[in-house]
Tab-separated table of N, CA and C in Angstrom:
chain	number	residue	atom	x	y	z
A	125	GLY	N	-15.004	-136.153	-137.069
A	125	GLY	CA	-13.888	-136.123	-137.962
A	125	GLY	C	-13.361	-137.513	-138.239
A	126	TYR	N	-12.400	-137.587	-139.105
A	126	TYR	CA	-11.795	-138.864	-139.459
A	126	TYR	C	-10.450	-138.991	-138.759
A	127	TRP	N	-10.093	-140.207	-138.404
A	127	TRP	CA	-8.929	-140.430	-137.566
A	127	TRP	C	-7.717	-140.941	-138.328
A	128	ASN	N	-7.917	-141.639	-139.419
A	128	ASN	CA	-6.772	-142.186	-140.143
A	128	ASN	C	-6.012	-141.081	-140.858
A	129	GLY	N	-4.709	-141.288	-141.001
A	129	GLY	CA	-3.895	-140.353	-141.753
A	129	GLY	C	-3.496	-139.101	-141.001
A	130	ASN	N	-3.712	-139.069	-139.697
A	130	ASN	CA	-3.366	-137.863	-138.936
A	130	ASN	C	-2.177	-138.087	-137.997
A	131	GLY	N	-1.495	-139.207	-138.187
A	131	GLY	CA	-0.307	-139.471	-137.385
A	131	GLY	C	-0.571	-140.178	-136.067
A	132	LEU	N	-1.829	-140.401	-135.722
A	132	LEU	CA	-2.163	-141.105	-134.487
A	132	LEU	C	-2.314	-142.598	-134.761
A	133	LYS	N	-1.932	-143.421	-133.791
A	133	LYS	CA	-2.010	-144.871	-133.957
A	133	LYS	C	-3.276	-145.400	-133.283
A	134	PRO	N	-4.115	-146.112	-134.066
A	134	PRO	CA	-5.339	-146.680	-133.500
A	134	PRO	C	-5.029	-147.614	-132.331
A	135	ALA	N	-5.841	-147.539	-131.296
A	135	ALA	CA	-5.750	-148.358	-130.088
A	135	ALA	C	-4.544	-148.003	-129.222
A	136	GLU	N	-3.706	-147.093	-129.698
A	136	GLU	CA	-2.571	-146.636	-128.903
A	136	GLU	C	-2.752	-145.158	-128.535
A	137	ASP	N	-3.030	-144.339	-129.545
A	137	ASP	CA	-3.226	-142.906	-129.324
A	137	ASP	C	-4.697	-142.535	-129.168
A	138	TYR	N	-5.573	-143.379	-129.635
A	138	TYR	CA	-7.022	-143.178	-129.489
A	138	TYR	C	-7.694	-144.539	-129.547
A	139	ASP	N	-8.918	-144.597	-129.070
A	139	ASP	CA	-9.624	-145.873	-129.029
A	139	ASP	C	-11.120	-145.631	-129.114
A	140	PHE	N	-11.875	-146.687	-129.011
A	140	PHE	CA	-13.329	-146.644	-129.061
A	140	PHE	C	-13.851	-147.439	-127.879
A	141	PHE	N	-14.897	-146.924	-127.247
A	141	PHE	CA	-15.566	-147.709	-126.220
A	141	PHE	C	-17.057	-147.477	-126.345
A	142	GLU	N	-17.787	-148.479	-125.978
A	142	GLU	CA	-19.242	-148.384	-125.990
A	142	GLU	C	-19.695	-147.642	-124.741
A	143	PHE	N	-20.630	-146.719	-124.912
A	143	PHE	CA	-21.176	-146.000	-123.764
A	143	PHE	C	-21.852	-147.012	-122.852
A	144	PRO	N	-21.568	-146.987	-121.568
A	144	PRO	CA	-22.136	-147.995	-120.661
A	144	PRO	C	-23.647	-147.845	-120.498
A	145	ALA	N	-24.287	-148.976	-120.256
A	145	ALA	CA	-25.731	-148.974	-120.009
A	145	ALA	C	-26.018	-148.204	-118.728
A	146	ILE	N	-27.069	-147.417	-118.764
A	146	ILE	CA	-27.479	-146.652	-117.591
A	146	ILE	C	-28.593	-147.378	-116.858
A	147	THR	N	-29.516	-147.938	-117.630
A	147	THR	CA	-30.655	-148.641	-117.048
A	147	THR	C	-30.723	-150.047	-117.617
A	148	ASP	N	-30.641	-151.049	-116.756
A	148	ASP	CA	-30.771	-152.426	-117.210
A	148	ASP	C	-32.124	-152.626	-117.876
A	149	GLY	N	-32.118	-153.396	-118.963
A	149	GLY	CA	-33.362	-153.704	-119.649
A	149	GLY	C	-33.731	-152.735	-120.757
A	150	VAL	N	-33.046	-151.597	-120.840
A	150	VAL	CA	-33.310	-150.644	-121.921
A	150	VAL	C	-32.482	-151.080	-123.127
A	151	ALA	N	-33.128	-151.172	-124.280
A	151	ALA	CA	-32.464	-151.642	-125.491
A	151	ALA	C	-31.234	-150.797	-125.813
A	152	ASN	N	-30.177	-151.468	-126.239
A	152	ASN	CA	-28.950	-150.785	-126.615
A	152	ASN	C	-29.129	-150.143	-127.991
A	153	ALA	N	-28.706	-148.913	-128.128
A	153	ALA	CA	-28.761	-148.210	-129.410
A	153	ALA	C	-27.425	-147.541	-129.664
A	154	VAL	N	-27.097	-147.359	-130.928
A	154	VAL	CA	-25.916	-146.583	-131.294
A	154	VAL	C	-26.388	-145.302	-131.971
A	155	VAL	N	-25.585	-144.275	-131.831
A	155	VAL	CA	-25.901	-142.979	-132.428
A	155	VAL	C	-24.773	-142.627	-133.382
A	156	GLY	N	-25.135	-142.160	-134.553
A	156	GLY	CA	-24.109	-141.766	-135.499
A	156	GLY	C	-24.673	-141.080	-136.716
A	157	PRO	N	-23.790	-140.560	-137.541
A	157	PRO	CA	-24.239	-139.882	-138.755
A	157	PRO	C	-24.455	-140.881	-139.884
A	158	VAL	N	-25.155	-140.457	-140.872
A	158	VAL	CA	-25.314	-141.210	-142.111
A	158	VAL	C	-24.940	-140.238	-143.229
A	159	ASP	N	-23.738	-140.388	-143.746
A	159	ASP	CA	-23.284	-139.508	-144.821
A	159	ASP	C	-23.899	-139.959	-146.138
A	160	GLY	N	-24.093	-139.032	-147.035
A	160	GLY	CA	-24.688	-139.378	-148.318
A	160	GLY	C	-24.055	-138.632	-149.471
A	161	LEU	N	-24.178	-139.200	-150.637
A	161	LEU	CA	-23.748	-138.560	-151.871
A	161	LEU	C	-25.003	-138.236	-152.664
A	162	VAL	N	-25.072	-137.055	-153.214
A	162	VAL	CA	-26.254	-136.650	-153.971
A	162	VAL	C	-25.836	-136.130	-155.344
A	163	VAL	N	-26.784	-136.194	-156.257
A	163	VAL	CA	-26.584	-135.667	-157.598
A	163	VAL	C	-27.623	-134.583	-157.820
A	164	SER	N	-27.176	-133.422	-158.214
A	164	SER	CA	-28.088	-132.316	-158.477
A	164	SER	C	-28.959	-132.631	-159.687
A	165	ALA	N	-30.226	-132.291	-159.596
A	165	ALA	CA	-31.132	-132.469	-160.728
A	165	ALA	C	-30.683	-131.626	-161.914
A	166	ASN	N	-29.930	-130.576	-161.647
A	166	ASN	CA	-29.458	-129.679	-162.707
A	166	ASN	C	-28.005	-129.947	-163.103
A	167	ALA	N	-27.475	-131.101	-162.726
A	167	ALA	CA	-26.091	-131.426	-163.075
A	167	ALA	C	-25.935	-131.476	-164.593
A	168	ALA	N	-24.751	-131.134	-165.074
A	168	ALA	CA	-24.492	-131.139	-166.518
A	168	ALA	C	-24.590	-132.546	-167.098
A	169	ASN	N	-24.263	-133.552	-166.290
A	169	ASN	CA	-24.291	-134.938	-166.762
A	169	ASN	C	-24.864	-135.811	-165.651
A	170	VAL	N	-26.173	-135.798	-165.502
A	170	VAL	CA	-26.829	-136.539	-164.418
A	170	VAL	C	-26.504	-138.021	-164.508
A	171	LYS	N	-26.620	-138.611	-165.689
A	171	LYS	CA	-26.364	-140.045	-165.850
A	171	LYS	C	-24.930	-140.386	-165.434
A	172	GLY	N	-23.966	-139.605	-165.893
A	172	GLY	CA	-22.574	-139.848	-165.527
A	172	GLY	C	-22.338	-139.691	-164.035
A	173	ALA	N	-22.963	-138.690	-163.433
A	173	ALA	CA	-22.826	-138.474	-161.988
A	173	ALA	C	-23.425	-139.639	-161.210
A	174	GLU	N	-24.580	-140.122	-161.656
A	174	GLU	CA	-25.211	-141.266	-160.985
A	174	GLU	C	-24.341	-142.511	-161.111
A	175	GLU	N	-23.726	-142.702	-162.279
A	175	GLU	CA	-22.826	-143.846	-162.466
A	175	GLU	C	-21.605	-143.730	-161.554
A	176	LEU	N	-21.080	-142.529	-161.389
A	176	LEU	CA	-19.939	-142.321	-160.492
A	176	LEU	C	-20.319	-142.650	-159.049
A	177	VAL	N	-21.463	-142.160	-158.599
A	177	VAL	CA	-21.909	-142.436	-157.232
A	177	VAL	C	-22.080	-143.941	-157.035
A	178	THR	N	-22.692	-144.615	-158.002
A	178	THR	CA	-22.866	-146.068	-157.910
A	178	THR	C	-21.509	-146.755	-157.805
A	179	PHE	N	-20.560	-146.353	-158.640
A	179	PHE	CA	-19.217	-146.925	-158.605
A	179	PHE	C	-18.554	-146.701	-157.249
A	180	LEU	N	-18.640	-145.490	-156.739
A	180	LEU	CA	-17.989	-145.168	-155.469
A	180	LEU	C	-18.543	-145.970	-154.303
A	181	VAL	N	-19.829	-146.289	-154.351
A	181	VAL	CA	-20.463	-146.981	-153.228
A	181	VAL	C	-20.529	-148.490	-153.445
A	182	ALA	N	-20.810	-148.930	-154.666
A	182	ALA	CA	-21.047	-150.349	-154.915
A	182	ALA	C	-19.763	-151.162	-155.052
A	183	ASP	N	-18.693	-150.558	-155.497
A	183	ASP	CA	-17.443	-151.289	-155.691
A	183	ASP	C	-16.756	-151.473	-154.335
A	184	LYS	N	-16.649	-152.735	-153.901
A	184	LYS	CA	-16.118	-152.987	-152.554
A	184	LYS	C	-14.650	-152.591	-152.416
A	185	ASP	N	-13.881	-152.663	-153.510
A	185	ASP	CA	-12.477	-152.250	-153.423
A	185	ASP	C	-12.357	-150.741	-153.246
A	186	VAL	N	-13.179	-149.995	-153.979
A	186	VAL	CA	-13.190	-148.537	-153.825
A	186	VAL	C	-13.613	-148.181	-152.402
A	187	GLN	N	-14.663	-148.828	-151.919
A	187	GLN	CA	-15.136	-148.557	-150.564
A	187	GLN	C	-14.095	-148.956	-149.522
A	188	GLY	N	-13.392	-150.049	-149.766
A	188	GLY	CA	-12.341	-150.465	-148.839
A	188	GLY	C	-11.230	-149.435	-148.752
A	189	ASN	N	-10.793	-148.935	-149.911
A	189	ASN	CA	-9.762	-147.888	-149.920
A	189	ASN	C	-10.259	-146.631	-149.225
A	190	TRP	N	-11.489	-146.270	-149.503
A	190	TRP	CA	-12.098	-145.076	-148.910
A	190	TRP	C	-12.105	-145.213	-147.381
A	191	ALA	N	-12.550	-146.369	-146.909
A	191	ALA	CA	-12.627	-146.597	-145.461
A	191	ALA	C	-11.245	-146.523	-144.817
A	192	GLN	N	-10.254	-147.106	-145.466
A	192	GLN	CA	-8.908	-147.087	-144.901
A	192	GLN	C	-8.333	-145.672	-144.850
A	193	ILE	N	-8.615	-144.872	-145.850
A	193	ILE	CA	-8.105	-143.499	-145.868
A	193	ILE	C	-8.794	-142.654	-144.803
A	194	GLN	N	-10.119	-142.787	-144.709
A	194	GLN	CA	-10.893	-141.971	-143.763
A	194	GLN	C	-10.785	-142.455	-142.327
A	195	GLY	N	-10.840	-143.759	-142.172
A	195	GLY	CA	-10.961	-144.306	-140.827
A	195	GLY	C	-12.406	-144.441	-140.410
A	196	ALA	N	-13.309	-144.343	-141.383
A	196	ALA	CA	-14.739	-144.521	-141.121
A	196	ALA	C	-15.168	-145.868	-141.686
A	197	LEU	N	-16.183	-146.454	-141.100
A	197	LEU	CA	-16.687	-147.724	-141.597
A	197	LEU	C	-17.278	-147.538	-142.986
A	198	SER	N	-17.159	-148.573	-143.797
A	198	SER	CA	-17.660	-148.521	-145.164
A	198	SER	C	-19.177	-148.611	-145.202
A	199	ALA	N	-19.749	-147.963	-146.198
A	199	ALA	CA	-21.188	-148.079	-146.440
A	199	ALA	C	-21.510	-149.393	-147.137
A	200	ASN	N	-20.509	-150.065	-147.663
A	200	ASN	CA	-20.703	-151.307	-148.402
A	200	ASN	C	-20.436	-152.487	-147.468
A	201	VAL	N	-21.464	-153.283	-147.211
A	201	VAL	CA	-21.332	-154.401	-146.267
A	201	VAL	C	-20.456	-155.520	-146.818
A	202	ASN	N	-20.096	-155.465	-148.102
A	202	ASN	CA	-19.246	-156.494	-148.697
A	202	ASN	C	-17.756	-156.211	-148.528
A	203	VAL	N	-17.426	-155.080	-147.933
A	203	VAL	CA	-16.020	-154.772	-147.660
A	203	VAL	C	-15.528	-155.724	-146.574
A	204	ASP	N	-14.359	-156.302	-146.798
A	204	ASP	CA	-13.774	-157.237	-145.842
A	204	ASP	C	-13.376	-156.488	-144.570
A	205	PRO	N	-13.977	-156.841	-143.423
A	205	PRO	CA	-13.650	-156.130	-142.183
A	205	PRO	C	-12.192	-156.293	-141.744
A	206	ALA	N	-11.458	-157.192	-142.373
A	206	ALA	CA	-10.046	-157.370	-142.029
A	206	ALA	C	-9.232	-156.113	-142.344
A	207	ILE	N	-9.756	-155.230	-143.209
A	207	ILE	CA	-9.025	-154.001	-143.550
A	207	ILE	C	-9.133	-152.949	-142.454
A	208	TYR	N	-10.072	-153.134	-141.543
A	208	TYR	CA	-10.321	-152.122	-140.512
A	208	TYR	C	-9.259	-152.148	-139.427
A	209	THR	N	-9.025	-150.982	-138.835
A	209	THR	CA	-8.130	-150.889	-137.682
A	209	THR	C	-8.833	-151.540	-136.482
A	210	PRO	N	-8.093	-151.833	-135.413
A	210	PRO	CA	-8.742	-152.390	-134.220
A	210	PRO	C	-9.862	-151.483	-133.683
A	211	VAL	N	-9.684	-150.181	-133.800
A	211	VAL	CA	-10.700	-149.237	-133.330
A	211	VAL	C	-11.951	-149.336	-134.194
A	212	MET	N	-11.752	-149.389	-135.505
A	212	MET	CA	-12.892	-149.507	-136.420
A	212	MET	C	-13.641	-150.821	-136.192
A	213	LYS	N	-12.897	-151.894	-135.915
A	213	LYS	CA	-13.531	-153.196	-135.660
A	213	LYS	C	-14.396	-153.136	-134.401
A	214	LYS	N	-13.923	-152.449	-133.367
A	214	LYS	CA	-14.729	-152.292	-132.148
A	214	LYS	C	-16.025	-151.545	-132.459
A	215	ALA	N	-15.916	-150.492	-133.253
A	215	ALA	CA	-17.109	-149.724	-133.625
A	215	ALA	C	-18.072	-150.591	-134.419
A	216	LEU	N	-17.555	-151.359	-135.370
A	216	LEU	CA	-18.398	-152.239	-136.180
A	216	LEU	C	-19.099	-153.273	-135.308
A	217	ASP	N	-18.373	-153.893	-134.392
A	217	ASP	CA	-18.979	-154.889	-133.500
A	217	ASP	C	-20.089	-154.270	-132.653
A	218	THR	N	-19.878	-153.053	-132.188
A	218	THR	CA	-20.897	-152.366	-131.389
A	218	THR	C	-22.142	-152.093	-132.224
A	219	ILE	N	-21.947	-151.643	-133.452
A	219	ILE	CA	-23.086	-151.372	-134.336
A	219	ILE	C	-23.849	-152.659	-134.632
A	220	LYS	N	-23.123	-153.732	-134.928
A	220	LYS	CA	-23.778	-155.010	-135.227
A	220	LYS	C	-24.598	-155.517	-134.043
A	221	ALA	N	-24.117	-155.286	-132.830
A	221	ALA	CA	-24.795	-155.787	-131.629
A	221	ALA	C	-25.938	-154.890	-131.167
A	222	ALA	N	-25.990	-153.681	-131.668
A	222	ALA	CA	-27.014	-152.725	-131.214
A	222	ALA	C	-28.398	-153.139	-131.699
A	223	GLN	N	-29.383	-152.822	-130.889
A	223	GLN	CA	-30.765	-153.128	-131.238
A	223	GLN	C	-31.414	-151.998	-132.028
A	224	ALA	N	-30.764	-150.827	-132.060
A	224	ALA	CA	-31.317	-149.686	-132.798
A	224	ALA	C	-30.181	-148.754	-133.199
A	225	PHE	N	-30.405	-148.007	-134.266
A	225	PHE	CA	-29.460	-146.989	-134.721
A	225	PHE	C	-30.205	-145.667	-134.765
A	226	ALA	N	-29.666	-144.659	-134.117
A	226	ALA	CA	-30.304	-143.340	-134.096
A	226	ALA	C	-29.376	-142.327	-134.765
A	227	PHE	N	-29.951	-141.459	-135.542
A	227	PHE	CA	-29.203	-140.426	-136.241
A	227	PHE	C	-28.834	-139.320	-135.257
A	228	ASN	N	-27.665	-138.713	-135.430
A	228	ASN	CA	-27.238	-137.617	-134.558
A	228	ASN	C	-28.311	-136.536	-134.463
A	229	TYR	N	-28.630	-136.125	-133.251
A	229	TYR	CA	-29.667	-135.111	-133.020
A	229	TYR	C	-29.399	-133.829	-133.798
A	230	ASP	N	-28.181	-133.316	-133.689
A	230	ASP	CA	-27.897	-132.011	-134.287
A	230	ASP	C	-27.913	-132.032	-135.811
A	231	LEU	N	-27.823	-133.213	-136.407
A	231	LEU	CA	-27.892	-133.323	-137.862
A	231	LEU	C	-29.291	-133.699	-138.343
A	232	ALA	N	-30.155	-134.061	-137.414
A	232	ALA	CA	-31.482	-134.556	-137.776
A	232	ALA	C	-32.573	-133.503	-137.634
A	233	THR	N	-32.199	-132.300	-137.290
A	233	THR	CA	-33.189	-131.244	-137.085
A	233	THR	C	-32.623	-129.936	-137.649
A	234	PRO	N	-33.461	-128.973	-137.976
A	234	PRO	CA	-32.946	-127.710	-138.525
A	234	PRO	C	-31.941	-127.044	-137.571
A	235	PRO	N	-30.928	-126.363	-138.105
A	235	PRO	CA	-29.889	-125.759	-137.261
A	235	PRO	C	-30.399	-124.909	-136.096
A	236	PRO	N	-31.412	-124.046	-136.270
A	236	PRO	CA	-31.862	-123.263	-135.106
A	236	PRO	C	-32.426	-124.150	-133.984
A	237	VAL	N	-33.092	-125.234	-134.368
A	237	VAL	CA	-33.650	-126.156	-133.368
A	237	VAL	C	-32.524	-126.968	-132.727
A	238	ALA	N	-31.552	-127.370	-133.530
A	238	ALA	CA	-30.404	-128.096	-132.992
A	238	ALA	C	-29.685	-127.256	-131.945
A	239	GLU	N	-29.546	-125.970	-132.203
A	239	GLU	CA	-28.878	-125.078	-131.247
A	239	GLU	C	-29.630	-125.033	-129.926
A	240	VAL	N	-30.959	-125.006	-130.000
A	240	VAL	CA	-31.778	-125.024	-128.777
A	240	VAL	C	-31.485	-126.294	-127.984
A	241	GLY	N	-31.548	-127.429	-128.658
A	241	GLY	CA	-31.340	-128.702	-127.974
A	241	GLY	C	-29.945	-128.858	-127.418
A	242	LEU	N	-28.951	-128.481	-128.202
A	242	LEU	CA	-27.571	-128.611	-127.735
A	242	LEU	C	-27.300	-127.695	-126.549
A	243	SER	N	-27.881	-126.505	-126.571
A	243	SER	CA	-27.739	-125.597	-125.424
A	243	SER	C	-28.396	-126.190	-124.186
A	244	MET	N	-29.552	-126.825	-124.385
A	244	MET	CA	-30.245	-127.462	-123.266
A	244	MET	C	-29.398	-128.588	-122.683
A	245	PHE	N	-28.770	-129.386	-123.554
A	245	PHE	CA	-27.921	-130.469	-123.060
A	245	PHE	C	-26.791	-129.915	-122.200
A	246	ALA	N	-26.189	-128.822	-122.636
A	246	ALA	CA	-25.097	-128.205	-121.871
A	246	ALA	C	-25.595	-127.708	-120.518
A	247	LYS	N	-26.752	-127.064	-120.508
A	247	LYS	CA	-27.324	-126.586	-119.240
A	247	LYS	C	-27.646	-127.760	-118.317
A	248	PHE	N	-28.180	-128.830	-118.894
A	248	PHE	CA	-28.511	-130.017	-118.106
A	248	PHE	C	-27.254	-130.627	-117.483
A	249	MET	N	-26.178	-130.680	-118.255
A	249	MET	CA	-24.931	-131.237	-117.729
A	249	MET	C	-24.399	-130.394	-116.574
A	250	ASP	N	-24.601	-129.075	-116.645
A	250	ASP	CA	-24.166	-128.189	-115.566
A	250	ASP	C	-25.010	-128.366	-114.310
A	251	ASP	N	-26.318	-128.602	-114.500
A	251	ASP	CA	-27.222	-128.713	-113.351
A	251	ASP	C	-28.430	-129.579	-113.712
A	252	PRO	N	-28.308	-130.897	-113.561
A	252	PRO	CA	-29.413	-131.785	-113.926
A	252	PRO	C	-30.649	-131.632	-113.035
A	253	SER	N	-30.508	-131.011	-111.885
A	253	SER	CA	-31.658	-130.891	-110.979
A	253	SER	C	-32.762	-130.013	-111.569
A	254	GLY	N	-32.417	-129.154	-112.506
A	254	GLY	CA	-33.415	-128.267	-113.104
A	254	GLY	C	-33.976	-128.783	-114.415
A	255	TYR	N	-33.980	-130.112	-114.599
A	255	TYR	CA	-34.367	-130.673	-115.887
A	255	TYR	C	-35.795	-130.335	-116.307
A	256	GLU	N	-36.726	-130.237	-115.354
A	256	GLU	CA	-38.112	-129.945	-115.732
A	256	GLU	C	-38.231	-128.549	-116.347
A	257	GLY	N	-37.567	-127.581	-115.756
A	257	GLY	CA	-37.564	-126.231	-116.313
A	257	GLY	C	-36.851	-126.182	-117.657
A	258	LEU	N	-35.770	-126.951	-117.781
A	258	LEU	CA	-35.042	-126.996	-119.050
A	258	LEU	C	-35.899	-127.600	-120.158
A	259	LEU	N	-36.667	-128.620	-119.813
A	259	LEU	CA	-37.554	-129.222	-120.810
A	259	LEU	C	-38.589	-128.216	-121.301
A	260	GLN	N	-39.178	-127.484	-120.373
A	260	GLN	CA	-40.179	-126.483	-120.756
A	260	GLN	C	-39.535	-125.367	-121.577
A	261	GLU	N	-38.394	-124.894	-121.104
A	261	GLU	CA	-37.665	-123.840	-121.824
A	261	GLU	C	-37.301	-124.300	-123.240
A	262	SER	N	-36.846	-125.542	-123.338
A	262	SER	CA	-36.459	-126.085	-124.639
A	262	SER	C	-37.651	-126.227	-125.567
A	263	GLN	N	-38.776	-126.690	-125.029
A	263	GLN	CA	-39.978	-126.849	-125.845
A	263	GLN	C	-40.426	-125.503	-126.415
A	264	THR	N	-40.438	-124.496	-125.582
A	264	THR	CA	-40.849	-123.158	-126.022
A	264	THR	C	-39.874	-122.611	-127.069
A	265	ALA	N	-38.577	-122.730	-126.792
A	265	ALA	CA	-37.564	-122.211	-127.716
A	265	ALA	C	-37.555	-122.992	-129.032
A	266	ALA	N	-37.752	-124.308	-128.956
A	266	ALA	CA	-37.776	-125.118	-130.180
A	266	ALA	C	-38.977	-124.761	-131.041
A	267	ALA	N	-40.128	-124.539	-130.412
A	267	ALA	CA	-41.323	-124.148	-131.170
A	267	ALA	C	-41.065	-122.850	-131.928
A	268	GLU	N	-40.386	-121.911	-131.294
A	268	GLU	CA	-40.043	-120.646	-131.962
A	268	GLU	C	-39.004	-120.880	-133.066
A	269	ALA	N	-38.034	-121.728	-132.788
A	269	ALA	CA	-36.976	-121.992	-133.768
A	269	ALA	C	-37.532	-122.679	-135.015
A	270	PHE	N	-38.527	-123.545	-134.839
A	270	PHE	CA	-39.128	-124.216	-135.996
A	270	PHE	C	-39.837	-123.225	-136.912
A	271	LYS	N	-40.209	-122.067	-136.397
A	271	LYS	CA	-40.884	-121.050	-137.212
A	271	LYS	C	-39.902	-120.297	-138.110
A	272	GLN	N	-38.612	-120.384	-137.805
A	272	GLN	CA	-37.601	-119.631	-138.569
A	272	GLN	C	-37.438	-120.185	-139.974
């Protein structure tokens, strides 16, 4: 969700922290969504819709306003980071320093498969000692879910 505009004060009521390294020497990665705007091939005015999308993303002032309202980092790298809250700046610094960016698991796979994986994560958190059985169970369930 988005944090700005909900009455909470950045760095006072909520904050951002980088997940600590678990294993030294393993490359640091960040995980997050990649939101997108699309234009339907059957839109009544494809050219106009494409121009609107370009305007919304390419204009740094529009993107700056958008970022400030949402509390999410801008898709436009030309937006002045001075507009960001202290929390947003921490997130930006973490992303810039990361060696890799990974898309959220549950958004990167079909919903039935995501449910299998997310359920496995919950079971693992409850009892990590059974990870080998969970991996096998997940593989079998995911193979079935991919058939849906």
